[in-house]
Amino acid sequence: MKAFTALTTIELRLLLRDPASVFFMMAFPMMLLVLKRGDSGAVPGYIAMISAVGGLGALPGIVAGYRERKVLKRLGTTPISPVLLLGAQLVAQVAAALIGSALLVVAAIAAFGARPPTNLPLLAVAILLCSVMVCALGFVIAAVVRNTRGASLIGMLVEFPMLFLAGAAVPREALPDSLRAIGGFLPLTPGVDVLTAAWTGAAALFPMMILAGIIVAGTAVAAALFRWE
């Protein structure tokens, strides 16, 4: 447990020292919030964006880099299992998403007078589920694409269309019917739905079940395809 805690702390520090991750997970959503003049209806989507930036924009390249530099292989010869490092990366990504989301929610309420979330405990659970879900997809990408650049590129190619089609950056209601129909099949869409439900007090069981299913399926696929070297 001490080794895992130490690894998680290191991974979180490295993540928070990365200018791109800090900007897109913390500063960029704040900028969008300013442009939206604190519109509380946009906050759930921006929270989903924060999770996606970590799980899809950063995680695949980080994990692929560890494998490319033989870090995972070398850990296999030590008492610290490579699984611990991957678990620490997951926890670090979730923690960063929670930090960024908390800052965004506080800013929306304190600085812009946005309506507070109706169900704060459910919002915390929704952030956790959404973040783990995109991390599961990130691990799949890292399992399939073996080099750092390729994994980072594919992660961003998956991330950015989802941000716009799943309702994270732009409300799905503003999209043409054809694009809205496509967005309905994207994994990030139930994430936005459950975050919105937690904020407004609507029912959230169905999108939570979908997120749980994606997490299970993504984890299974990543585990089946992942190679340490």
Backbone as CSV, one residue per row, in Angstrom:
resi,resn,N_x,N_y,N_z,CA_x,CA_y,CA_z,C_x,C_y,C_z
1,MET,0.827,-1.210,0.000,0.000,0.000,0.000,0.861,1.260,0.000
2,LYS,1.974,1.246,0.751,2.867,2.391,0.780,3.462,2.654,-0.595
3,ALA,3.822,1.575,-1.298,4.402,1.730,-2.632,3.384,2.341,-3.589
4,PHE,2.146,1.870,-3.494,1.098,2.393,-4.372,0.830,3.866,-4.078
5,THR,0.777,4.219,-2.795,0.556,5.619,-2.417,1.678,6.509,-2.921
6,ALA,2.909,6.027,-2.788,4.063,6.801,-3.258,4.022,6.974,-4.775
7,LEU,3.706,5.886,-5.484,3.616,5.970,-6.942,2.516,6.939,-7.374
8,THR,1.379,6.867,-6.704,0.258,7.751,-7.041,0.634,9.210,-6.822
9,THR,1.304,9.476,-5.719,1.738,10.847,-5.420,2.689,11.356,-6.492
10,ILE,3.614,10.503,-6.910,4.567,10.894,-7.950,3.853,11.161,-9.272
11,GLU,2.926,10.247,-9.634,2.199,10.411,-10.888,1.367,11.689,-10.888
12,LEU,0.744,11.995,-9.753,-0.072,13.208,-9.668,0.801,14.456,-9.762
13,ARG,1.944,14.431,-9.108,2.863,15.572,-9.182,3.343,15.790,-10.602
14,LEU,3.706,14.704,-11.294,4.154,14.831,-12.674,3.048,15.389,-13.555
15,LEU,1.833,14.938,-13.311,0.695,15.409,-14.106,0.447,16.893,-13.885
16,LEU,0.522,17.320,-12.626,0.264,18.724,-12.298,1.416,19.634,-12.688
17,ARG,2.576,19.041,-12.985,3.709,19.842,-13.451,3.726,19.974,-14.973
18,ASP,2.843,19.259,-15.642,2.780,19.322,-17.104,1.931,20.521,-17.511
19,PRO,2.516,21.528,-18.167,1.768,22.738,-18.490,0.507,22.475,-19.317
20,ALA,0.593,21.563,-20.286,-0.557,21.294,-21.147,-1.706,20.694,-20.343
21,SER,-1.401,19.732,-19.473,-2.450,19.100,-18.668,-3.105,20.109,-17.730
22,VAL,-2.282,20.925,-17.077,-2.823,21.921,-16.148,-3.694,22.932,-16.893
23,PHE,-3.239,23.359,-18.063,-4.002,24.346,-18.823,-5.360,23.796,-19.240
24,PHE,-5.359,22.620,-19.862,-6.605,22.105,-20.426,-7.535,21.486,-19.381
25,MET,-6.984,21.088,-18.226,-7.835,20.509,-17.191,-8.302,21.547,-16.174
26,MET,-7.649,22.695,-16.122,-7.988,23.669,-15.084,-8.220,25.072,-15.642
27,ALA,-7.273,25.578,-16.440,-7.413,26.954,-16.929,-8.413,27.069,-18.080
28,PHE,-8.340,26.161,-19.042,-9.199,26.262,-20.230,-10.689,26.202,-19.894
29,PRO,-11.140,25.265,-19.037,-12.570,25.278,-18.676,-12.989,26.584,-18.005
30,MET,-12.092,27.177,-17.224,-12.397,28.472,-16.598,-12.600,29.544,-17.666
31,MET,-11.758,29.528,-18.683,-11.887,30.492,-19.768,-13.218,30.331,-20.488
32,LEU,-13.605,29.082,-20.733,-14.900,28.842,-21.370,-16.048,29.312,-20.487
33,LEU,-15.882,29.120,-19.186,-16.914,29.557,-18.244,-17.077,31.077,-18.296
34,VAL,-15.962,31.790,-18.407,-16.025,33.250,-18.526,-16.776,33.648,-19.796
35,LEU,-16.472,32.963,-20.896,-17.149,33.259,-22.154,-18.653,32.976,-22.060
36,LYS,-19.002,31.976,-21.270,-20.416,31.632,-21.070,-21.057,32.455,-19.954
37,ARG,-20.272,33.360,-19.352,-20.749,34.236,-18.294,-21.326,33.454,-17.105
38,GLY,-20.624,32.356,-16.786,-21.011,31.579,-15.612,-22.267,30.762,-15.772
39,ASP,-22.676,30.484,-16.995,-23.881,29.696,-17.229,-23.744,28.321,-16.571
40,SER,-24.583,28.042,-15.567,-24.477,26.773,-14.841,-24.808,25.577,-15.719
41,GLY,-25.576,25.800,-16.770,-25.916,24.695,-17.665,-24.733,24.159,-18.427
42,ALA,-23.679,24.970,-18.549,-22.484,24.535,-19.273,-21.505,23.786,-18.393
43,VAL,-21.632,23.937,-17.076,-20.635,23.365,-16.166,-20.532,21.840,-16.276
44,PRO,-21.639,21.085,-16.300,-21.496,19.621,-16.418,-20.715,19.199,-17.654
45,GLY,-20.956,19.868,-18.781,-20.206,19.541,-19.993,-18.735,19.830,-19.850
46,TYR,-18.397,20.939,-19.195,-16.996,21.292,-19.006,-16.307,20.318,-18.045
47,ILE,-17.061,19.796,-17.085,-16.492,18.776,-16.195,-16.156,17.516,-16.989
48,ALA,-17.062,17.132,-17.894,-16.792,15.979,-18.756,-15.562,16.234,-19.617
49,MET,-15.398,17.477,-20.061,-14.222,17.849,-20.848,-12.941,17.654,-20.043
50,ILE,-12.966,18.069,-18.779,-11.796,17.911,-17.908,-11.397,16.439,-17.814
51,SER,-12.378,15.572,-17.608,-12.101,14.137,-17.522,-11.524,13.603,-18.821
52,ALA,-12.110,14.036,-19.954,-11.660,13.540,-21.256,-10.244,13.984,-21.572
53,VAL,-9.887,15.209,-21.189,-8.535,15.706,-21.430,-7.506,14.819,-20.729
54,GLY,-7.818,14.408,-19.491,-6.886,13.550,-18.771,-6.861,12.129,-19.293
55,GLY,-8.042,11.534,-19.418,-8.120,10.116,-19.771,-7.783,9.800,-21.210
56,LEU,-8.076,10.734,-22.122,-7.821,10.491,-23.540,-6.689,11.341,-24.092
57,GLY,-6.562,12.566,-23.588,-5.524,13.444,-24.110,-4.151,13.173,-23.529
58,ALA,-4.094,12.765,-22.277,-2.800,12.593,-21.603,-2.435,11.132,-21.350
59,LEU,-3.365,10.356,-20.799,-3.044,9.003,-20.332,-2.463,8.078,-21.403
60,PRO,-3.031,7.996,-22.623,-2.465,7.046,-23.597,-0.990,7.286,-23.888
61,GLY,-0.603,8.557,-24.054,0.793,8.858,-24.328,1.702,8.556,-23.154
62,ILE,1.208,8.820,-21.940,2.008,8.548,-20.742,2.281,7.050,-20.610
63,VAL,1.229,6.245,-20.732,1.380,4.795,-20.571,2.223,4.207,-21.703
64,ALA,1.970,4.644,-22.936,2.770,4.160,-24.061,4.232,4.561,-23.885
65,GLY,4.469,5.748,-23.319,5.836,6.188,-23.074,6.540,5.312,-22.049
66,TYR,5.821,4.910,-21.014,6.414,4.016,-20.018,6.817,2.687,-20.659
67,ARG,5.965,2.193,-21.553,6.299,0.925,-22.203,7.442,1.120,-23.188
68,GLU,7.415,2.215,-23.933,8.441,2.467,-24.939,9.821,2.628,-24.306
69,ARG,9.867,3.226,-23.117,11.136,3.428,-22.422,11.506,2.241,-21.525
70,LYS,10.758,1.151,-21.644,11.010,-0.092,-20.900,10.794,0.052,-19.392
71,VAL,10.078,1.086,-18.978,9.821,1.267,-17.555,8.986,0.108,-17.011
72,LEU,7.956,-0.267,-17.760,7.080,-1.343,-17.298,7.826,-2.679,-17.252
73,LYS,8.671,-2.906,-18.235,9.437,-4.154,-18.253,10.378,-4.227,-17.058
74,ARG,11.046,-3.105,-16.758,11.993,-3.108,-15.631,11.267,-3.279,-14.297
75,LEU,10.072,-2.698,-14.185,9.305,-2.862,-12.949,8.911,-4.317,-12.723
76,GLY,8.774,-5.067,-13.821,8.404,-6.468,-13.704,9.441,-7.305,-12.985
77,THR,10.673,-6.785,-12.884,11.747,-7.511,-12.192,11.932,-7.029,-10.756
78,THR,11.073,-6.132,-10.313,11.159,-5.583,-8.961,9.906,-5.972,-8.176
79,PRO,9.923,-5.760,-6.857,8.720,-6.045,-6.062,7.534,-5.155,-6.430
80,ILE,7.793,-4.033,-7.109,6.706,-3.141,-7.526,6.189,-3.610,-8.880
81,SER,4.979,-4.115,-8.910,4.403,-4.625,-10.151,4.079,-3.487,-11.106
82,PRO,4.212,-3.720,-12.422,3.782,-2.707,-13.388,2.313,-2.338,-13.224
83,VAL,1.510,-3.286,-12.735,0.092,-3.014,-12.515,-0.084,-1.870,-11.520
84,LEU,0.797,-1.811,-10.515,0.711,-0.731,-9.536,0.932,0.623,-10.198
85,LEU,1.877,0.676,-11.132,2.144,1.937,-11.821,0.943,2.365,-12.653
86,LEU,0.323,1.425,-13.355,-0.861,1.756,-14.153,-2.028,2.167,-13.249
87,GLY,-2.156,1.481,-12.119,-3.197,1.865,-11.165,-2.947,3.243,-10.591
88,ALA,-1.684,3.551,-10.315,-1.332,4.871,-9.797,-1.635,5.947,-10.828
89,GLN,-1.379,5.653,-12.102,-1.691,6.618,-13.160,-3.206,6.858,-13.237
90,LEU,-3.982,5.787,-13.089,-5.448,5.923,-13.088,-5.910,6.812,-11.940
91,VAL,-5.425,6.531,-10.742,-5.833,7.317,-9.575,-5.400,8.766,-9.730
92,ALA,-4.205,8.995,-10.274,-3.718,10.359,-10.476,-4.599,11.119,-11.457
93,GLN,-5.010,10.451,-12.526,-5.889,11.099,-13.505,-7.241,11.436,-12.889
94,VAL,-7.787,10.513,-12.113,-9.075,10.759,-11.456,-8.945,11.901,-10.449
95,ALA,-7.845,11.906,-9.686,-7.632,12.964,-8.703,-7.509,14.324,-9.385
96,ALA,-6.770,14.380,-10.496,-6.627,15.636,-11.229,-7.970,16.112,-11.769
97,ALA,-8.788,15.175,-12.253,-10.122,15.533,-12.748,-10.998,16.076,-11.620
98,LEU,-10.912,15.471,-10.447,-11.683,15.945,-9.299,-11.229,17.340,-8.879
99,ILE,-9.912,17.575,-8.899,-9.383,18.893,-8.529,-9.863,19.949,-9.525
100,GLY,-9.689,19.663,-10.814,-10.119,20.606,-11.835,-11.608,20.873,-11.790
101,SER,-12.396,19.816,-11.556,-13.848,19.963,-11.491,-14.269,20.776,-10.275
102,ALA,-13.617,20.529,-9.137,-13.934,21.276,-7.918,-13.650,22.758,-8.104
103,LEU,-12.508,23.084,-8.724,-12.168,24.481,-8.982,-13.198,25.126,-9.899
104,LEU,-13.631,24.390,-10.911,-14.616,24.912,-11.859,-15.951,25.171,-11.180
105,VAL,-16.406,24.225,-10.363,-17.694,24.376,-9.678,-17.650,25.555,-8.711
106,VAL,-16.575,25.653,-7.949,-16.445,26.762,-6.995,-16.425,28.100,-7.728
107,ALA,-15.694,28.180,-8.836,-15.631,29.423,-9.604,-16.992,29.783,-10.176
108,ALA,-17.713,28.775,-10.679,-19.030,29.040,-11.263,-19.990,29.606,-10.231
109,ILE,-19.926,29.075,-9.013,-20.854,29.512,-7.963,-20.395,30.822,-7.331
110,ALA,-19.112,30.876,-6.961,-18.612,32.034,-6.213,-18.419,33.270,-7.088
111,ALA,-17.872,33.069,-8.285,-17.538,34.221,-9.125,-18.685,34.650,-10.048
112,PHE,-19.516,33.693,-10.428,-20.551,34.012,-11.411,-21.972,33.846,-10.876
113,GLY,-22.097,33.388,-9.642,-23.423,33.237,-9.064,-24.249,32.140,-9.689
114,ALA,-23.582,31.123,-10.243,-24.303,30.014,-10.863,-25.080,29.226,-9.813
115,ARG,-26.154,28.612,-10.242,-26.938,27.792,-9.331,-26.128,26.575,-8.911
116,PRO,-26.028,26.281,-7.607,-25.239,25.131,-7.146,-25.844,23.815,-7.633
117,PRO,-25.033,22.760,-7.659,-25.567,21.444,-8.053,-26.624,20.972,-7.072
118,THR,-27.662,20.350,-7.600,-28.756,19.868,-6.761,-28.329,18.715,-5.880
119,ASN,-27.502,17.820,-6.435,-27.101,16.618,-5.709,-25.574,16.524,-5.733
120,LEU,-24.936,17.125,-4.747,-23.467,17.173,-4.716,-22.831,15.788,-4.589
121,PRO,-23.335,14.880,-3.711,-22.738,13.538,-3.651,-22.836,12.803,-4.988
122,LEU,-23.983,12.918,-5.660,-24.126,12.270,-6.962,-23.188,12.901,-7.980
123,LEU,-22.970,14.210,-7.889,-22.040,14.867,-8.805,-20.631,14.308,-8.624
124,ALA,-20.222,14.092,-7.371,-18.899,13.523,-7.109,-18.784,12.116,-7.695
125,VAL,-19.829,11.325,-7.526,-19.836,9.969,-8.097,-19.810,10.033,-9.615
126,ALA,-20.550,10.983,-10.188,-20.592,11.132,-11.640,-19.225,11.507,-12.195
127,ILE,-18.533,12.415,-11.515,-17.180,12.793,-11.948,-16.261,11.577,-11.891
128,LEU,-16.366,10.807,-10.818,-15.544,9.606,-10.669,-15.809,8.620,-11.802
129,LEU,-17.081,8.342,-12.069,-17.436,7.390,-13.122,-16.984,7.875,-14.492
130,CYS,-17.224,9.143,-14.776,-16.858,9.698,-16.079,-15.344,9.642,-16.275
131,SER,-14.600,9.979,-15.235,-13.145,9.979,-15.332,-12.597,8.566,-15.512
132,VAL,-13.106,7.623,-14.748,-12.644,6.234,-14.884,-13.001,5.691,-16.261
133,MET,-14.176,6.078,-16.770,-14.603,5.597,-18.080,-13.652,6.039,-19.183
134,VAL,-13.297,7.339,-19.212,-12.395,7.803,-20.268,-10.988,7.241,-20.070
135,CYS,-10.602,6.991,-18.818,-9.307,6.355,-18.570,-9.288,4.928,-19.103
136,ALA,-10.410,4.223,-18.965,-10.501,2.866,-19.517,-10.310,2.900,-21.028
137,LEU,-10.910,3.889,-21.690,-10.712,4.044,-23.136,-9.260,4.411,-23.442
138,GLY,-8.673,5.247,-22.583,-7.275,5.611,-22.771,-6.347,4.415,-22.677
139,PHE,-6.637,3.507,-21.756,-5.824,2.295,-21.628,-5.974,1.404,-22.865
140,VAL,-7.169,1.377,-23.449,-7.368,0.611,-24.683,-6.481,1.180,-25.792
141,ILE,-6.476,2.495,-25.921,-5.627,3.132,-26.940,-4.160,2.817,-26.688
142,ALA,-3.732,2.918,-25.425,-2.337,2.618,-25.087,-1.998,1.158,-25.335
143,ALA,-2.987,0.279,-25.226,-2.754,-1.144,-25.483,-2.597,-1.427,-26.966
144,VAL,-3.332,-0.696,-27.796,-3.326,-0.948,-29.238,-2.177,-0.222,-29.929
145,VAL,-1.943,1.038,-29.532,-0.897,1.850,-30.161,0.331,1.825,-29.258
146,ARG,1.441,1.291,-29.747,2.568,0.966,-28.874,3.552,2.106,-28.655
147,ASN,3.532,3.161,-29.480,4.516,4.225,-29.303,3.861,5.476,-28.753
148,THR,4.669,6.329,-28.135,4.162,7.495,-27.422,3.436,8.465,-28.333
149,ARG,4.079,8.830,-29.445,3.472,9.809,-30.341,2.160,9.306,-30.917
150,GLY,2.177,8.060,-31.348,0.965,7.494,-31.941,-0.178,7.426,-30.945
151,ALA,0.120,6.999,-29.718,-0.924,6.899,-28.695,-1.489,8.273,-28.360
152,SER,-0.615,9.272,-28.246,-1.075,10.633,-27.956,-1.939,11.165,-29.087
153,LEU,-1.526,10.912,-30.320,-2.276,11.394,-31.481,-3.648,10.741,-31.556
154,ILE,-3.695,9.427,-31.414,-4.978,8.729,-31.477,-5.883,9.171,-30.331
155,GLY,-5.295,9.358,-29.154,-6.084,9.828,-28.023,-6.752,11.153,-28.315
156,MET,-6.001,12.091,-28.900,-6.574,13.397,-29.222,-7.584,13.306,-30.358
157,LEU,-7.336,12.420,-31.327,-8.286,12.249,-32.421,-9.614,11.668,-31.932
158,VAL,-9.551,10.869,-30.884,-10.780,10.343,-30.277,-11.425,11.400,-29.388
159,GLU,-10.587,12.132,-28.665,-11.083,13.092,-27.675,-11.840,14.261,-28.291
160,PHE,-11.229,14.950,-29.250,-11.792,16.218,-29.702,-13.153,16.077,-30.395
161,PRO,-13.360,15.108,-31.295,-14.716,14.975,-31.850,-15.762,14.686,-30.775
162,MET,-15.379,13.884,-29.765,-16.341,13.573,-28.702,-16.716,14.808,-27.904
163,LEU,-15.748,15.701,-27.674,-16.041,16.906,-26.914,-17.153,17.712,-27.570
164,PHE,-17.151,17.757,-28.903,-18.133,18.568,-29.618,-19.426,17.815,-29.916
165,LEU,-19.347,16.503,-30.088,-20.533,15.740,-30.463,-21.265,15.156,-29.262
166,ALA,-20.596,15.053,-28.112,-21.229,14.451,-26.927,-21.842,15.488,-26.004
167,GLY,-21.696,16.762,-26.346,-22.315,17.795,-25.525,-21.414,18.387,-24.468
168,ALA,-20.110,18.115,-24.546,-19.190,18.659,-23.545,-18.834,20.109,-23.852
169,ALA,-18.409,20.377,-25.085,-18.023,21.737,-25.468,-19.200,22.550,-25.987
170,VAL,-20.106,21.868,-26.681,-21.283,22.515,-27.275,-22.508,21.696,-26.899
171,PRO,-23.608,22.330,-26.460,-24.826,21.574,-26.141,-25.294,20.766,-27.342
172,ARG,-25.670,19.526,-27.113,-26.094,18.668,-28.218,-27.325,19.232,-28.923
173,GLU,-28.137,19.994,-28.201,-29.332,20.576,-28.790,-28.999,21.569,-29.898
174,ALA,-27.778,22.110,-29.863,-27.370,23.088,-30.870,-26.825,22.434,-32.131
175,LEU,-26.645,21.123,-32.120,-26.073,20.415,-33.257,-27.148,20.034,-34.266
176,PRO,-26.769,19.887,-35.537,-27.710,19.353,-36.535,-28.148,17.943,-36.148
177,ASP,-29.302,17.528,-36.646,-29.855,16.225,-36.280,-28.888,15.083,-36.552
178,SER,-28.187,15.138,-37.685,-27.285,14.039,-38.040,-26.138,13.923,-37.046
179,LEU,-25.558,15.066,-36.661,-24.456,15.041,-35.697,-24.953,14.686,-34.302
180,ARG,-26.164,15.128,-33.967,-26.728,14.781,-32.662,-26.965,13.279,-32.568
181,ALA,-27.371,12.674,-33.692,-27.584,11.223,-33.702,-26.268,10.476,-33.498
182,ILE,-25.207,10.966,-34.126,-23.884,10.350,-33.932,-23.451,10.478,-32.484
183,GLY,-23.659,11.667,-31.911,-23.269,11.900,-30.529,-23.948,10.966,-29.546
184,GLY,-25.144,10.514,-29.893,-25.863,9.614,-28.999,-25.179,8.284,-28.783
185,PHE,-24.247,7.923,-29.679,-23.558,6.639,-29.570,-22.148,6.769,-28.989
186,LEU,-21.734,7.974,-28.636,-20.376,8.176,-28.142,-20.290,7.932,-26.645
187,PRO,-19.177,7.375,-26.171,-19.057,7.032,-24.745,-19.136,8.221,-23.803
188,LEU,-18.727,9.406,-24.278,-18.735,10.567,-23.396,-20.140,11.116,-23.166
189,THR,-21.075,10.782,-24.065,-22.439,11.308,-23.950,-23.112,10.912,-22.635
190,PRO,-23.100,9.638,-22.233,-23.689,9.314,-20.922,-22.947,9.971,-19.771
191,GLY,-21.659,10.276,-19.974,-20.928,11.012,-18.946,-21.499,12.407,-18.768
192,VAL,-21.729,13.096,-19.885,-22.349,14.423,-19.822,-23.752,14.320,-19.240
193,ASP,-24.482,13.273,-19.622,-25.862,13.105,-19.136,-25.919,12.920,-17.626
194,VAL,-25.035,12.086,-17.086,-25.085,11.826,-15.642,-24.597,13.041,-14.859
195,LEU,-23.633,13.776,-15.397,-23.172,14.999,-14.741,-24.280,16.057,-14.747
196,THR,-24.982,16.165,-15.868,-26.096,17.113,-15.963,-27.215,16.726,-15.015
197,ALA,-27.501,15.416,-14.941,-28.557,14.939,-14.044,-28.211,15.236,-12.589
198,ALA,-26.950,15.044,-12.230,-26.536,15.333,-10.855,-26.648,16.826,-10.554
199,TRP,-26.370,17.653,-11.547,-26.436,19.103,-11.345,-27.876,19.581,-11.220
200,THR,-28.769,18.985,-12.023,-30.150,19.471,-12.072,-31.098,18.700,-11.167
201,GLY,-30.671,17.532,-10.707,-31.539,16.722,-9.862,-32.392,15.737,-10.625
202,ALA,-32.074,15.483,-11.895,-32.835,14.531,-12.704,-32.373,13.108,-12.424
203,ALA,-33.089,12.144,-12.999,-32.736,10.731,-12.824,-31.418,10.435,-13.534
204,ALA,-30.557,9.633,-12.890,-29.221,9.398,-13.440,-28.864,7.920,-13.524
205,LEU,-29.791,7.029,-13.172,-29.450,5.609,-13.087,-29.039,5.035,-14.434
206,PHE,-29.791,5.337,-15.496,-29.498,4.727,-16.798,-28.135,5.138,-17.336
207,PRO,-27.807,6.460,-17.382,-26.454,6.802,-17.863,-25.348,6.270,-16.970
208,MET,-25.607,6.132,-15.667,-24.598,5.553,-14.780,-24.358,4.084,-15.132
209,MET,-25.409,3.372,-15.454,-25.266,1.967,-15.854,-24.473,1.854,-17.152
210,ILE,-24.725,2.774,-18.087,-23.980,2.753,-19.345,-22.497,3.013,-19.086
211,LEU,-22.203,3.997,-18.239,-20.804,4.280,-17.907,-20.138,3.073,-17.263
212,ALA,-20.841,2.425,-16.346,-20.288,1.237,-15.692,-20.000,0.139,-16.711
213,GLY,-20.919,-0.029,-17.671,-20.711,-1.035,-18.711,-19.503,-0.734,-19.582
214,ILE,-19.322,0.546,-19.929,-18.159,0.943,-20.735,-16.867,0.714,-19.963
215,ILE,-16.895,1.009,-18.667,-15.703,0.796,-17.831,-15.321,-0.677,-17.825
216,VAL,-16.300,-1.553,-17.617,-16.036,-2.992,-17.582,-15.515,-3.473,-18.936
217,ALA,-16.201,-3.069,-20.022,-15.800,-3.512,-21.353,-14.421,-2.965,-21.721
218,GLY,-14.189,-1.680,-21.450,-12.902,-1.080,-21.780,-11.760,-1.713,-21.007
219,THR,-11.987,-1.985,-19.726,-10.960,-2.616,-18.903,-10.636,-4.011,-19.407
220,ALA,-11.675,-4.745,-19.786,-11.472,-6.108,-20.291,-10.686,-6.107,-21.596
221,VAL,-11.026,-5.195,-22.497,-10.315,-5.117,-23.779,-8.864,-4.698,-23.566
222,ALA,-8.655,-3.679,-22.722,-7.290,-3.216,-22.454,-6.444,-4.325,-21.833
223,ALA,-7.031,-5.063,-20.882,-6.298,-6.145,-20.229,-5.941,-7.257,-21.215
224,ALA,-6.856,-7.531,-22.161,-6.606,-8.596,-23.136,-5.537,-8.207,-24.156
225,LEU,-5.460,-6.914,-24.500,-4.560,-6.482,-25.562,-3.232,-5.928,-25.057
226,PHE,-3.182,-5.566,-23.777,-2.006,-4.851,-23.270,-0.803,-5.763,-23.166
227,ARG,0.343,-5.222,-23.592,1.627,-5.919,-23.461,2.600,-4.996,-22.721
228,TRP,3.425,-5.578,-21.869,4.350,-4.767,-21.069,5.495,-4.219,-21.913
229,GLU,5.750,-4.814,-23.090,6.852,-4.331,-23.916,6.495,-4.499,-25.390
